[in-house]
């Protein structure tokens, strides 16, 4: 579960968290004198680059998975042993014969 969190969820959420932190640090105090603004008049911070944030999160997740899976598995030159099943030997314990 921790691996899934670190490889998938955290990289997708990270750009949104950074954007939220940036927005909270840079937003100015609004007054009633500002009035209603249309979508085009809003600062880009308030319009939010949501598609870019999601895309960058998916990209970060892909990079994290590529690094993780490139570093796992057997070392070069190691031999892999195929798993096999050995059936247990059943002894006849019948003493009636």
Short mmCIF file of N, CA and C in Angstrom, two decimals:
data_model
loop_
_atom_site.label_atom_id
_atom_site.label_comp_id
_atom_site.label_asym_id
_atom_site.label_seq_id
_atom_site.Cartn_x
_atom_site.Cartn_y
_atom_site.Cartn_z
N UNK A 1 0.82 -1.19 0.00
CA UNK A 1 0.00 0.00 0.00
C UNK A 1 0.87 1.26 0.00
N UNK A 2 1.96 1.21 0.76
CA UNK A 2 2.86 2.36 0.80
C UNK A 2 3.51 2.59 -0.56
N UNK A 3 3.83 1.51 -1.26
CA UNK A 3 4.42 1.65 -2.58
C UNK A 3 3.45 2.31 -3.54
N UNK A 4 2.19 1.91 -3.49
CA UNK A 4 1.18 2.55 -4.35
C UNK A 4 1.03 4.02 -4.02
N UNK A 5 1.06 4.34 -2.72
CA UNK A 5 0.94 5.74 -2.31
C UNK A 5 2.11 6.56 -2.83
N UNK A 6 3.33 6.03 -2.66
CA UNK A 6 4.51 6.78 -3.07
C UNK A 6 4.69 6.85 -4.58
N UNK A 7 4.19 5.84 -5.30
CA UNK A 7 4.39 5.83 -6.76
C UNK A 7 3.26 6.45 -7.54
N UNK A 8 2.05 6.42 -7.00
CA UNK A 8 0.90 6.88 -7.78
C UNK A 8 0.24 8.11 -7.16
N UNK A 9 -0.20 7.99 -5.93
CA UNK A 9 -1.00 9.05 -5.32
C UNK A 9 -0.18 10.30 -5.02
N UNK A 10 0.96 10.14 -4.36
CA UNK A 10 1.76 11.30 -3.99
C UNK A 10 2.23 12.13 -5.18
N UNK A 11 2.76 11.52 -6.26
CA UNK A 11 3.17 12.36 -7.39
C UNK A 11 2.00 13.08 -8.08
N UNK A 12 0.81 12.51 -8.05
CA UNK A 12 -0.34 13.18 -8.67
C UNK A 12 -0.82 14.33 -7.79
N UNK A 13 -0.78 14.16 -6.48
CA UNK A 13 -1.27 15.19 -5.56
C UNK A 13 -0.25 16.31 -5.37
N UNK A 14 1.04 16.01 -5.52
CA UNK A 14 2.09 16.98 -5.26
C UNK A 14 1.94 18.29 -6.04
N UNK A 15 1.69 18.29 -7.36
CA UNK A 15 1.53 19.57 -8.06
C UNK A 15 0.34 20.39 -7.54
N UNK A 16 -0.75 19.72 -7.18
CA UNK A 16 -1.90 20.43 -6.64
C UNK A 16 -1.57 21.06 -5.28
N UNK A 17 -0.83 20.33 -4.44
CA UNK A 17 -0.44 20.85 -3.13
C UNK A 17 0.51 22.05 -3.29
N UNK A 18 1.45 21.94 -4.22
CA UNK A 18 2.36 23.06 -4.47
C UNK A 18 1.60 24.27 -4.99
N UNK A 19 0.65 24.05 -5.89
CA UNK A 19 -0.16 25.15 -6.42
C UNK A 19 -0.98 25.81 -5.31
N UNK A 20 -1.58 24.99 -4.45
CA UNK A 20 -2.37 25.53 -3.35
C UNK A 20 -1.49 26.36 -2.42
N UNK A 21 -0.29 25.86 -2.10
CA UNK A 21 0.62 26.62 -1.26
C UNK A 21 1.03 27.93 -1.91
N UNK A 22 1.33 27.87 -3.20
CA UNK A 22 1.69 29.09 -3.94
C UNK A 22 0.52 30.08 -3.95
N UNK A 23 -0.67 29.58 -4.18
CA UNK A 23 -1.84 30.46 -4.22
C UNK A 23 -2.08 31.11 -2.86
N UNK A 24 -1.96 30.34 -1.78
CA UNK A 24 -2.19 30.89 -0.45
C UNK A 24 -1.13 31.92 -0.08
N UNK A 25 0.09 31.76 -0.56
CA UNK A 25 1.15 32.71 -0.25
C UNK A 25 1.06 33.99 -1.08
N UNK A 26 0.56 33.90 -2.30
CA UNK A 26 0.61 35.06 -3.19
C UNK A 26 -0.71 35.79 -3.37
N UNK A 27 -1.80 35.24 -2.89
CA UNK A 27 -3.08 35.92 -3.14
C UNK A 27 -3.15 37.21 -2.31
N UNK A 28 -3.71 38.20 -2.92
CA UNK A 28 -3.89 39.47 -2.23
C UNK A 28 -5.25 39.50 -1.55
N UNK A 29 -5.40 40.39 -0.62
CA UNK A 29 -6.70 40.47 0.04
C UNK A 29 -7.68 41.17 -0.89
N UNK A 30 -8.81 40.56 -1.08
CA UNK A 30 -9.84 41.12 -1.95
C UNK A 30 -10.80 41.97 -1.13
N UNK A 31 -11.23 43.01 -1.72
CA UNK A 31 -12.24 43.85 -1.06
C UNK A 31 -13.50 43.83 -1.92
N UNK A 32 -14.55 44.39 -1.39
CA UNK A 32 -15.80 44.48 -2.15
C UNK A 32 -15.66 45.44 -3.33
N UNK A 33 -14.68 46.31 -3.28
CA UNK A 33 -14.48 47.26 -4.37
C UNK A 33 -14.01 46.57 -5.64
N UNK A 34 -13.43 45.37 -5.51
CA UNK A 34 -12.98 44.65 -6.69
C UNK A 34 -14.15 44.28 -7.59
N UNK A 35 -15.29 44.00 -6.99
CA UNK A 35 -16.48 43.68 -7.76
C UNK A 35 -16.38 42.32 -8.44
N UNK A 36 -17.37 42.04 -9.27
CA UNK A 36 -17.42 40.78 -10.01
C UNK A 36 -16.46 40.86 -11.20
N UNK A 37 -15.77 39.77 -11.43
CA UNK A 37 -14.84 39.70 -12.54
C UNK A 37 -15.22 38.51 -13.41
N UNK A 38 -15.03 38.66 -14.70
CA UNK A 38 -15.28 37.54 -15.61
C UNK A 38 -14.10 36.58 -15.55
N UNK A 39 -14.26 35.42 -16.16
CA UNK A 39 -13.20 34.41 -16.17
C UNK A 39 -11.91 34.94 -16.77
N UNK A 40 -12.01 35.75 -17.82
CA UNK A 40 -10.82 36.28 -18.47
C UNK A 40 -10.13 37.34 -17.63
N UNK A 41 -10.89 38.05 -16.78
CA UNK A 41 -10.31 39.10 -15.96
C UNK A 41 -9.64 38.58 -14.70
N UNK A 42 -9.96 37.36 -14.32
CA UNK A 42 -9.36 36.79 -13.12
C UNK A 42 -7.86 36.59 -13.31
N UNK A 43 -7.09 36.73 -12.23
CA UNK A 43 -5.66 36.41 -12.34
C UNK A 43 -5.49 34.93 -12.65
N UNK A 44 -4.40 34.58 -13.32
CA UNK A 44 -4.21 33.18 -13.71
C UNK A 44 -4.14 32.27 -12.49
N UNK A 45 -3.75 32.81 -11.36
CA UNK A 45 -3.67 32.00 -10.14
C UNK A 45 -5.05 31.52 -9.74
N UNK A 46 -6.03 32.37 -9.89
CA UNK A 46 -7.39 31.99 -9.49
C UNK A 46 -8.11 31.18 -10.55
N UNK A 47 -7.72 31.32 -11.80
CA UNK A 47 -8.32 30.48 -12.84
C UNK A 47 -7.83 29.05 -12.69
N UNK A 48 -6.61 28.90 -12.32
CA UNK A 48 -6.07 27.58 -12.02
C UNK A 48 -5.73 26.77 -13.25
N UNK A 49 -4.50 26.34 -13.37
CA UNK A 49 -4.10 25.49 -14.49
C UNK A 49 -4.34 24.02 -14.16
N UNK A 50 -5.60 23.65 -13.97
CA UNK A 50 -5.93 22.31 -13.46
C UNK A 50 -5.49 21.19 -14.39
N UNK A 51 -5.66 21.37 -15.69
CA UNK A 51 -5.24 20.33 -16.62
C UNK A 51 -3.73 20.15 -16.60
N UNK A 52 -2.99 21.25 -16.52
CA UNK A 52 -1.53 21.15 -16.46
C UNK A 52 -1.07 20.52 -15.15
N UNK A 53 -1.75 20.83 -14.07
CA UNK A 53 -1.39 20.22 -12.78
C UNK A 53 -1.60 18.71 -12.83
N UNK A 54 -2.72 18.29 -13.38
CA UNK A 54 -2.99 16.85 -13.45
C UNK A 54 -1.99 16.17 -14.38
N UNK A 55 -1.70 16.78 -15.52
CA UNK A 55 -0.74 16.22 -16.47
C UNK A 55 0.65 16.11 -15.84
N UNK A 56 1.06 17.14 -15.13
CA UNK A 56 2.38 17.07 -14.49
C UNK A 56 2.41 16.03 -13.38
N UNK A 57 1.29 15.84 -12.67
CA UNK A 57 1.22 14.79 -11.66
C UNK A 57 1.32 13.41 -12.26
N UNK A 58 0.64 13.18 -13.38
CA UNK A 58 0.72 11.89 -14.06
C UNK A 58 2.14 11.67 -14.60
N UNK A 59 2.76 12.72 -15.10
CA UNK A 59 4.13 12.63 -15.58
C UNK A 59 5.09 12.29 -14.44
N UNK A 60 4.94 12.94 -13.29
CA UNK A 60 5.77 12.62 -12.13
C UNK A 60 5.56 11.19 -11.67
N UNK A 61 4.31 10.74 -11.71
CA UNK A 61 4.01 9.36 -11.33
C UNK A 61 4.67 8.38 -12.29
N UNK A 62 4.64 8.66 -13.56
CA UNK A 62 5.30 7.81 -14.55
C UNK A 62 6.80 7.76 -14.35
N UNK A 63 7.40 8.90 -14.05
CA UNK A 63 8.84 8.94 -13.79
C UNK A 63 9.17 8.13 -12.54
N UNK A 64 8.36 8.29 -11.49
CA UNK A 64 8.60 7.54 -10.25
C UNK A 64 8.49 6.04 -10.49
N UNK A 65 7.49 5.61 -11.25
CA UNK A 65 7.34 4.18 -11.54
C UNK A 65 8.48 3.67 -12.41
N UNK A 66 8.92 4.45 -13.37
CA UNK A 66 10.03 4.03 -14.24
C UNK A 66 11.30 3.85 -13.42
N UNK A 67 11.57 4.77 -12.52
CA UNK A 67 12.76 4.64 -11.68
C UNK A 67 12.63 3.45 -10.75
N UNK A 68 11.46 3.27 -10.16
CA UNK A 68 11.26 2.17 -9.21
C UNK A 68 11.41 0.82 -9.92
N UNK A 69 10.76 0.65 -11.04
CA UNK A 69 10.79 -0.64 -11.72
C UNK A 69 12.11 -0.89 -12.44
N UNK A 70 12.87 0.14 -12.75
CA UNK A 70 14.18 -0.04 -13.36
C UNK A 70 15.19 -0.54 -12.32
N UNK A 71 14.93 -0.24 -11.05
CA UNK A 71 15.86 -0.63 -9.99
C UNK A 71 15.43 -1.87 -9.24
N UNK A 72 14.38 -2.54 -9.64
CA UNK A 72 13.96 -3.75 -8.95
C UNK A 72 14.25 -4.95 -9.83
N UNK A 73 14.19 -6.11 -9.24
CA UNK A 73 14.42 -7.32 -10.00
C UNK A 73 15.82 -7.86 -9.76
N UNK A 74 16.16 -8.93 -10.43
CA UNK A 74 17.47 -9.53 -10.22
C UNK A 74 18.58 -8.67 -10.81
N UNK A 75 19.75 -8.80 -10.23
CA UNK A 75 20.92 -8.07 -10.72
C UNK A 75 21.35 -8.69 -12.05
N UNK A 76 22.02 -7.92 -12.88
CA UNK A 76 22.50 -8.47 -14.14
C UNK A 76 23.43 -9.66 -13.89
N UNK A 77 23.20 -10.74 -14.62
CA UNK A 77 24.02 -11.93 -14.47
C UNK A 77 23.44 -12.97 -13.52
N UNK A 78 22.44 -12.59 -12.74
CA UNK A 78 21.79 -13.55 -11.84
C UNK A 78 20.97 -14.53 -12.65
N UNK A 79 20.87 -15.75 -12.14
CA UNK A 79 20.03 -16.73 -12.82
C UNK A 79 18.73 -16.87 -12.07
N UNK A 80 17.67 -17.03 -12.80
CA UNK A 80 16.36 -17.19 -12.20
C UNK A 80 16.00 -18.66 -12.18
N UNK A 81 15.46 -19.10 -11.06
CA UNK A 81 15.03 -20.49 -10.91
C UNK A 81 13.52 -20.51 -10.99
N UNK A 82 13.01 -21.28 -11.93
CA UNK A 82 11.57 -21.39 -12.12
C UNK A 82 10.97 -22.11 -10.92
N UNK A 83 9.88 -21.59 -10.37
CA UNK A 83 9.25 -22.28 -9.25
C UNK A 83 8.67 -23.61 -9.71
N UNK A 84 8.78 -24.61 -8.86
CA UNK A 84 8.25 -25.93 -9.22
C UNK A 84 7.49 -26.49 -8.02
N UNK A 85 6.60 -27.39 -8.32
CA UNK A 85 5.80 -28.02 -7.27
C UNK A 85 6.23 -29.48 -7.14
N UNK A 86 6.60 -29.84 -5.95
CA UNK A 86 6.95 -31.23 -5.67
C UNK A 86 5.84 -31.81 -4.80
N UNK A 87 5.12 -32.76 -5.35
CA UNK A 87 4.01 -33.36 -4.61
C UNK A 87 4.55 -34.17 -3.43
N UNK A 88 3.88 -34.04 -2.29
CA UNK A 88 4.35 -34.81 -1.13
C UNK A 88 4.10 -36.31 -1.34
N UNK A 89 4.98 -37.09 -0.77
CA UNK A 89 4.86 -38.54 -0.86
C UNK A 89 3.87 -39.00 0.20
N UNK A 90 2.86 -39.76 -0.22
CA UNK A 90 1.85 -40.25 0.70
C UNK A 90 2.15 -41.73 0.97
N UNK A 91 2.37 -42.01 2.24
CA UNK A 91 2.67 -43.40 2.61
C UNK A 91 1.39 -44.11 3.03
N UNK A 92 1.32 -45.36 2.69
CA UNK A 92 0.16 -46.17 3.06
C UNK A 92 0.34 -46.64 4.50
N UNK A 93 -0.54 -46.18 5.36
CA UNK A 93 -0.47 -46.56 6.77
C UNK A 93 -1.51 -47.60 7.14
N UNK A 94 -2.11 -48.20 6.14
CA UNK A 94 -3.14 -49.20 6.37
C UNK A 94 -2.48 -50.49 6.84
N UNK A 95 -2.83 -50.99 8.02
CA UNK A 95 -2.24 -52.20 8.58
C UNK A 95 -3.20 -53.39 8.52
N UNK A 96 -4.31 -53.26 7.88
CA UNK A 96 -5.30 -54.34 7.80
C UNK A 96 -4.94 -55.42 6.79
N UNK A 97 -4.02 -55.25 5.92
CA UNK A 97 -3.78 -56.26 4.91
C UNK A 97 -2.93 -57.37 5.36
#
